[in-house]
CSV table of C-alpha atoms and ligand atoms in Angstrom, one decimal:
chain,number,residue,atom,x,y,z
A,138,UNK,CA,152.0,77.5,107.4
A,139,UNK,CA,149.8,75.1,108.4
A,140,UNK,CA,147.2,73.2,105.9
A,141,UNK,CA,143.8,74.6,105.5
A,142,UNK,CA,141.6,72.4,104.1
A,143,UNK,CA,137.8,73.7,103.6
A,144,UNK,CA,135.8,70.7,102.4
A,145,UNK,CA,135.1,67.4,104.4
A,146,UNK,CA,135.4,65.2,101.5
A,147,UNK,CA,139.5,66.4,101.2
A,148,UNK,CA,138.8,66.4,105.1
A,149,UNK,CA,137.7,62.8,105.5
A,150,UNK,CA,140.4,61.6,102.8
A,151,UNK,CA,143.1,63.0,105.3
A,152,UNK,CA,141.6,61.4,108.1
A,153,UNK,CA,140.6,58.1,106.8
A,154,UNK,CA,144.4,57.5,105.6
A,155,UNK,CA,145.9,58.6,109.3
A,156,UNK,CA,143.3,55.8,110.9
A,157,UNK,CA,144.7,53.1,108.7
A,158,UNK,CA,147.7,54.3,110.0
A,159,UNK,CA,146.0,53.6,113.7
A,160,UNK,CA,146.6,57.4,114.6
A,161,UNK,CA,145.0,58.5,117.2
A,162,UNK,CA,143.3,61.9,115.6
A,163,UNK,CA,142.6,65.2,118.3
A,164,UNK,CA,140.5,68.0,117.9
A,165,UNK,CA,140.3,71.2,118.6
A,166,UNK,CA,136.6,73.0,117.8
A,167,UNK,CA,136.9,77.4,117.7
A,168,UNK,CA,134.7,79.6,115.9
A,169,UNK,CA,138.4,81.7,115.2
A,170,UNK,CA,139.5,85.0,116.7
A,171,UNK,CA,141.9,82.7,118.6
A,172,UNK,CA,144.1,84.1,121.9
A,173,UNK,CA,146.3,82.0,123.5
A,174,UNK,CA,143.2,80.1,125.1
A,175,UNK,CA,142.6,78.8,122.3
A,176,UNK,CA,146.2,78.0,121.5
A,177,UNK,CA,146.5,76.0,125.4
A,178,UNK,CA,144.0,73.4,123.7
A,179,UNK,CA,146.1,73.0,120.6
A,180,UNK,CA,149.2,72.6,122.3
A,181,UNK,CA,147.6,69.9,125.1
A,182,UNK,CA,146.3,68.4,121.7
A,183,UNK,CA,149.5,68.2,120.2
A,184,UNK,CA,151.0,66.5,123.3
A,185,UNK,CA,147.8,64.2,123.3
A,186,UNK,CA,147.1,62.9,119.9
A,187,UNK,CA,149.1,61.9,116.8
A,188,UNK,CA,147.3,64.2,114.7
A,189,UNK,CA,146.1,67.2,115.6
A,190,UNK,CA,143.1,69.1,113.5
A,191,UNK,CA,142.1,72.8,114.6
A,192,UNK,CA,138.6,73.7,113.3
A,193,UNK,CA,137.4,77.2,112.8
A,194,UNK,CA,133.9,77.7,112.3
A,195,UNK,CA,131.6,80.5,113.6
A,196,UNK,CA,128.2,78.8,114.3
A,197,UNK,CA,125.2,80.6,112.9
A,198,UNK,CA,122.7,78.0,115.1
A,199,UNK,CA,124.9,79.5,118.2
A,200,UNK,CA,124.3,82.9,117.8
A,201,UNK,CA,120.4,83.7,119.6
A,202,UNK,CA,121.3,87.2,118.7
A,203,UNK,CA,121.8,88.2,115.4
A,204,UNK,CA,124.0,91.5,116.2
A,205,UNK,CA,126.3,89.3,118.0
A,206,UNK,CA,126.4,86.6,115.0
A,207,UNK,CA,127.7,89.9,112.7
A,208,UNK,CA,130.4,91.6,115.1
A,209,UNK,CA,131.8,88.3,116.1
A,210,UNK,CA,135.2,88.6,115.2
A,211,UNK,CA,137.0,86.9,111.8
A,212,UNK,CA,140.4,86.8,111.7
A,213,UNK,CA,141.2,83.9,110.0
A,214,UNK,CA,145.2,84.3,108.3
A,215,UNK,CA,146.0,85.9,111.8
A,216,UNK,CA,144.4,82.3,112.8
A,217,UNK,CA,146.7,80.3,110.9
A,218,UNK,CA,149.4,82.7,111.6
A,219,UNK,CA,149.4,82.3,115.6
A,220,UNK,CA,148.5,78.0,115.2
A,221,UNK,CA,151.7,78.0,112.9
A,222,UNK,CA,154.3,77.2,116.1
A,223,UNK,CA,152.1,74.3,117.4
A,224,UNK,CA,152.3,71.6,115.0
A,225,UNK,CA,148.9,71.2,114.1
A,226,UNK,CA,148.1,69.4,111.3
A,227,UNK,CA,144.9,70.7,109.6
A,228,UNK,CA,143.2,73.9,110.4
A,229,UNK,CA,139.4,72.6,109.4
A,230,UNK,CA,137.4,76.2,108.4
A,231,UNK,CA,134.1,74.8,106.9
A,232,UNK,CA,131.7,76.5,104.3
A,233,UNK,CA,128.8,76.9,105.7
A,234,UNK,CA,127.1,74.2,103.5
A,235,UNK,CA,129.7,71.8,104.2
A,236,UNK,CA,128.0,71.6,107.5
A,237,UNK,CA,124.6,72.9,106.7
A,238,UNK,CA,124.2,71.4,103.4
A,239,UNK,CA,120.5,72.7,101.9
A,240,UNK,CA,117.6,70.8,103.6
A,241,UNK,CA,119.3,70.2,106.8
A,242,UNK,CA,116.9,69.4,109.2
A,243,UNK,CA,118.7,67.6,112.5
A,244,UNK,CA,119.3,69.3,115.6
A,245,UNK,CA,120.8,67.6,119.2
A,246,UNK,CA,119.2,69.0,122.3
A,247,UNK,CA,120.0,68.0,125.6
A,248,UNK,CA,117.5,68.3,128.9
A,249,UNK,CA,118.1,70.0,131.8
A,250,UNK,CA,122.0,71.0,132.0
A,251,UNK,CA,121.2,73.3,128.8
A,252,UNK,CA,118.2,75.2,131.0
A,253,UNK,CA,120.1,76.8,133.6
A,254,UNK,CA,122.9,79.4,133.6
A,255,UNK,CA,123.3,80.5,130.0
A,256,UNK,CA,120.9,78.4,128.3
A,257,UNK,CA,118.7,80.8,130.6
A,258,UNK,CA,119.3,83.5,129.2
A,259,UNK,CA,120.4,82.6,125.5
A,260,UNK,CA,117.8,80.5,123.9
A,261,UNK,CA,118.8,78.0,121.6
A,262,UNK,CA,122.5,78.5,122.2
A,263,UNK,CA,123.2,75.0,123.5
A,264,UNK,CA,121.2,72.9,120.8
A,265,UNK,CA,123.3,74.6,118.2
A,266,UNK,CA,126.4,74.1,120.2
A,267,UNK,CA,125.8,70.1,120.6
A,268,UNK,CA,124.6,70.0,116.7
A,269,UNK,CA,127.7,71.0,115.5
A,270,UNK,CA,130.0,69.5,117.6
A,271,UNK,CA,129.3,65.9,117.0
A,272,UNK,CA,129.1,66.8,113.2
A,273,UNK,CA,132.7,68.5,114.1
A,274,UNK,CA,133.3,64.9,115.5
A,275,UNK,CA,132.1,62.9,113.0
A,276,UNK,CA,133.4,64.7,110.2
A,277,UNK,CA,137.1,65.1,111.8
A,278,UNK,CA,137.0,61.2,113.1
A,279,UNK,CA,138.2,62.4,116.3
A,280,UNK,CA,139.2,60.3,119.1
A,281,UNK,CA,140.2,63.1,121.3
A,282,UNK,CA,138.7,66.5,122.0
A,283,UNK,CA,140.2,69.4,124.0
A,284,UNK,CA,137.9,72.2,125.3
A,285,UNK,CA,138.0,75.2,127.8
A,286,UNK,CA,136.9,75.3,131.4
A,287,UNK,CA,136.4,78.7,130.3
A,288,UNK,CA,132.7,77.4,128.7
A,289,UNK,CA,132.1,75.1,132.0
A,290,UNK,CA,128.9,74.6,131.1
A,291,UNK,CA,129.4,74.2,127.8
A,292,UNK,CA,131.8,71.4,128.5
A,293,UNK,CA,129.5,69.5,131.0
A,294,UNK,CA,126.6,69.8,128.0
A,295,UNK,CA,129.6,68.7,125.3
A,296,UNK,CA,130.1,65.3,127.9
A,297,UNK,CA,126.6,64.5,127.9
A,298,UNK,CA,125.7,64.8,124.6
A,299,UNK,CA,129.1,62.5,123.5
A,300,UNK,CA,128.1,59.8,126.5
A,301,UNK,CA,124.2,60.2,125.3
A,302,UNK,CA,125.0,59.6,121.8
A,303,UNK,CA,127.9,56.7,122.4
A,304,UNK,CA,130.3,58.8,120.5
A,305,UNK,CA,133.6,57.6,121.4
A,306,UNK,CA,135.5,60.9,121.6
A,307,UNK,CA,137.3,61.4,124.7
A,308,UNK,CA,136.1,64.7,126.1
A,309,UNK,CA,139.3,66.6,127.8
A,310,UNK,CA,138.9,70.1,129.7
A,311,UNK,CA,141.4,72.5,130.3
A,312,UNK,CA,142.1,75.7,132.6
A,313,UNK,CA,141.0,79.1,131.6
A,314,UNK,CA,143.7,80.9,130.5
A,315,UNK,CA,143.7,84.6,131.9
A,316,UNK,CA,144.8,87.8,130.5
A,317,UNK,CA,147.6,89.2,133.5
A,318,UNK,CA,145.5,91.3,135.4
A,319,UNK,CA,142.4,88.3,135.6
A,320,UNK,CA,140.6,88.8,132.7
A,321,UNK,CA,139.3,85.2,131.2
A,322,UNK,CA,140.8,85.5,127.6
A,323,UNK,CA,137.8,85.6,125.1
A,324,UNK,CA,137.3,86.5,121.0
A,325,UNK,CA,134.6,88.8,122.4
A,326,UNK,CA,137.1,91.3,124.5
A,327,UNK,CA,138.2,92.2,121.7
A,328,UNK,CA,134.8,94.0,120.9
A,329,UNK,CA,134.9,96.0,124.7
A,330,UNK,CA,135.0,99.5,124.6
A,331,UNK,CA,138.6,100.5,125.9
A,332,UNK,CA,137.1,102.1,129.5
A,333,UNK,CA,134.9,98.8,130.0
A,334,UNK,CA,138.0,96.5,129.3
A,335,UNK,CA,139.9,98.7,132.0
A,336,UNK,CA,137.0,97.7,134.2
A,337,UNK,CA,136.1,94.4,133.1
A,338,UNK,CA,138.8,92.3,135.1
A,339,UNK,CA,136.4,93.1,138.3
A,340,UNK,CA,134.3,89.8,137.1
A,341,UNK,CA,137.1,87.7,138.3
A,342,UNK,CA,138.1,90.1,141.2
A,343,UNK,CA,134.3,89.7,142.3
A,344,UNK,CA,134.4,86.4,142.0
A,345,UNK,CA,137.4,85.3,143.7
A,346,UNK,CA,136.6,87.1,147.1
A,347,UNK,CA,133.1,84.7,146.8
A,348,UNK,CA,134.9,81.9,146.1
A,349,UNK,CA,137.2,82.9,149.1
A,350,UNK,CA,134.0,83.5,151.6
A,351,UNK,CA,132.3,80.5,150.3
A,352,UNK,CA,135.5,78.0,151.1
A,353,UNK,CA,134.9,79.9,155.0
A,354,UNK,CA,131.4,79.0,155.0
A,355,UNK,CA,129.8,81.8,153.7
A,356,UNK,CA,126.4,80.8,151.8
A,357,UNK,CA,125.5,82.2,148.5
A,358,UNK,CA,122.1,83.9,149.9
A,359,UNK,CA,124.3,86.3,151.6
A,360,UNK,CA,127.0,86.8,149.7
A,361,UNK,CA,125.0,86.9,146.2
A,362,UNK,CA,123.6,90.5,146.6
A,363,UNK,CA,126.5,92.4,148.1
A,364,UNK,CA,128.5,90.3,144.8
A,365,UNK,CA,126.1,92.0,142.1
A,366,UNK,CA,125.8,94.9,143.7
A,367,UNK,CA,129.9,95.5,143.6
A,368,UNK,CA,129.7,94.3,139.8
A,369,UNK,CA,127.2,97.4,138.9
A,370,UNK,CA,129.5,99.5,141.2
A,371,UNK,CA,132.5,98.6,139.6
A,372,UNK,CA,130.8,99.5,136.2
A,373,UNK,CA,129.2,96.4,135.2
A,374,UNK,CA,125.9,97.3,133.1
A,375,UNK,CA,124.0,94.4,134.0
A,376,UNK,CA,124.8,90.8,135.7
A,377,UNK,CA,123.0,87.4,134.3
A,378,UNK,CA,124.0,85.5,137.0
A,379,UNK,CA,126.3,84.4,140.3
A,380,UNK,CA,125.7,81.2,141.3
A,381,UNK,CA,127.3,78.1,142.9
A,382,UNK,CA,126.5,74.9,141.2
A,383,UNK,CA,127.9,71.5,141.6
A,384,UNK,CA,131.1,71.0,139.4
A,385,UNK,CA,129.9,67.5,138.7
A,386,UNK,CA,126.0,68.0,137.0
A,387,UNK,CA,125.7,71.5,138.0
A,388,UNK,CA,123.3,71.7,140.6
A,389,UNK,CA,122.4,74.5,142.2
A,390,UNK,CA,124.3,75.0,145.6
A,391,UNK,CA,124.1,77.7,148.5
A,392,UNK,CA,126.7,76.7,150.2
A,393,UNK,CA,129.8,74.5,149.6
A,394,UNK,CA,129.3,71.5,150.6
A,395,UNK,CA,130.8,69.1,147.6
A,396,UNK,CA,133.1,70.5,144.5
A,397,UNK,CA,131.3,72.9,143.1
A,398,UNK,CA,131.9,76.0,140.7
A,399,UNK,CA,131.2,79.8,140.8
A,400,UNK,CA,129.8,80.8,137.2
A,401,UNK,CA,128.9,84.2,136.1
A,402,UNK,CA,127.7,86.3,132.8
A,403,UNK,CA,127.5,89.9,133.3
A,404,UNK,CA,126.8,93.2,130.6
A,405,UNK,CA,129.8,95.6,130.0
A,406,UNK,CA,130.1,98.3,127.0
A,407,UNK,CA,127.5,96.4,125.0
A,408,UNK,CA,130.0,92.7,125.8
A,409,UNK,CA,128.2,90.2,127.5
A,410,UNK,CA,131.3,88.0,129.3
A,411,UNK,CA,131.5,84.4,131.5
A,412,UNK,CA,133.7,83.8,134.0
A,413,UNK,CA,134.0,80.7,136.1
A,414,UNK,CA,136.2,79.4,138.8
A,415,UNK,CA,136.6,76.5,141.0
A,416,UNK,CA,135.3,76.5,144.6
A,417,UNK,CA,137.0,74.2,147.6
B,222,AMP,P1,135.3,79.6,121.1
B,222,AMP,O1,136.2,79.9,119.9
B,222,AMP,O2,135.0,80.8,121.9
B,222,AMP,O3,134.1,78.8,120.7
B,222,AMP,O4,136.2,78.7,122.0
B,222,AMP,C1,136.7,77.5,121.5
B,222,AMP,C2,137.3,76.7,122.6
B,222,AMP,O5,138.3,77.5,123.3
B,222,AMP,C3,136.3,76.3,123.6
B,222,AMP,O6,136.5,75.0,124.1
B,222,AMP,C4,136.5,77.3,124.7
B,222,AMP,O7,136.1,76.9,126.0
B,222,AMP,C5,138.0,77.5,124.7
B,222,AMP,N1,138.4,78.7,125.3
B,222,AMP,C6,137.9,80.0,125.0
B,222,AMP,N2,138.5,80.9,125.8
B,222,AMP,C7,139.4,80.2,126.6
B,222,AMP,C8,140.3,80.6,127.7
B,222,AMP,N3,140.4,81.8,128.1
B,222,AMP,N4,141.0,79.6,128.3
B,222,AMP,C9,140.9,78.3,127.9
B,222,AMP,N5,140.1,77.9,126.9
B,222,AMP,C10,139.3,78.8,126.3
């Protein structure tokens, strides 16, 4: 099984011997509950890096909702269990004072790309996603980091934040990995009720036939309606959002005329899931 180490001074000891070593150190940040998403980013992170650490830590300054924060799943031994064929090197699973330490008083916030989409609609999510990540950063001495296109947003906020900062941590995004019949792969489907998981592939299904329409033309003023209205149809409880935004910055499109991205967040048997795809 692979080394879990739970204190960043044994943490830092690791690391600081690999970089006299001139290793070239990855990581891979999850809050745990991992699926074979997750496991994508620590295989392209062992094909990328000479070391390879896999943290697991679930957020607290994340969560907005603190029913969400208490059912998200914890499954740490099946953690280590499913990493063990990768070759990782560390899985890094924090205390929570090892990165909160009493009196901490810091938080990162970044403008504008963290007010649209889900920052929208989960207050306070993003500044607690970009202050643990470049602690994450600093305390792994990563050179490399490997997230999911899964979070799109969440990766464009991650990139500005390590550009805005000057942290030199190469920022790497990979595909969403998908479940056979289209459902992204996420901790939180494990928590859907078994009739909304049945129905909770239409997201994708949805999606796609936008993203089809939109590559013909199609604009998102008439297309968006008919879209949510097939989501509540299908049995979706409630939908967040549909929108086109740029794939590079995010901007808010209506029709497709540069790369751009369909991203969603939709209400289903009390799970609120994301989804987005590539457009043209
Ligand atoms: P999380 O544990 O949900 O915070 O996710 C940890 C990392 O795994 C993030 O970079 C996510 O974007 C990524 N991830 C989550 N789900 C998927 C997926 N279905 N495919 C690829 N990456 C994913």
């Amino acid at each position: 099984m692979t080394e879990i180490i739970r204190d960043k001074a044994a943490l830092r000891a690791r690391v600081t011997a690999w970089k006299r070593a001139g290793e070239v150190i990855g990581v891979v940040p999850t809050m745990g509950a991992l699926h074979e998403g997750h496991l994508s980013l620590a295989q392209a992170a062992r094909a990328g890096a000479d070391r390879v650490i896999v943290t697991i830590f679930v957020n607290p300054r994340q969560f907005n909702n603190p029913s969400d924060l208490e059912n998200y799943p914890r499954t740490e031994h099946q953690d280590a269990e499913k990493l063990a064929p990768f070759g990782v090197d560390v899985i890094y699973v924090p205390g929570p004072s090892e990165i909160y330490p009493d009196g901490f008083a810091t938080s990162v916030h970044v403008d504008g790309l963290t007010e649209i989409l889900c920052g929208a609609f989960r207050p306070g999510h993003f500044d607690g996603v970009t202050t643990v990540v470049p602690k994450l950063f600093l305390q792994t001495g990563a050179d490399k980091a490997w997230f999911g296109e899964k979070d799109y947003q969440q990766l464009q906020v991650v990139r500005r934040m390590a550009a805005d900062l000057d942290i030199p941590v190469e920022v790497i995004g990979c595909p969403t990995v998908r479940e056979p019949d289209g459902l992204a792969l996420s901790s939180r489907n494990l928590l859907l009720p078994a009739y909304a998981r049945g129905k909770a592939p239409a997201l994708g299904h949805v999606m796609q036939g936008m993203a089809e329409a939109l590559a013909q033309g199609g604009t998102m003023a008439e297309l968006g309606g008919p879209a949510e209205a097939a989501l509540l149809e299908a049995g979706f409880d409630k939908v967040e959002y549909i929108e086109l935004r740029a794939a590079d910055g995010l901007a808010l499109l209506d029709r497709l005329d540069r790369p751009a991205r369909l991203l969603a967040a939709a209400w289903i048997g009390g799970v609120r899931l994301i989804d987005n795809i590539a457009v043209g």
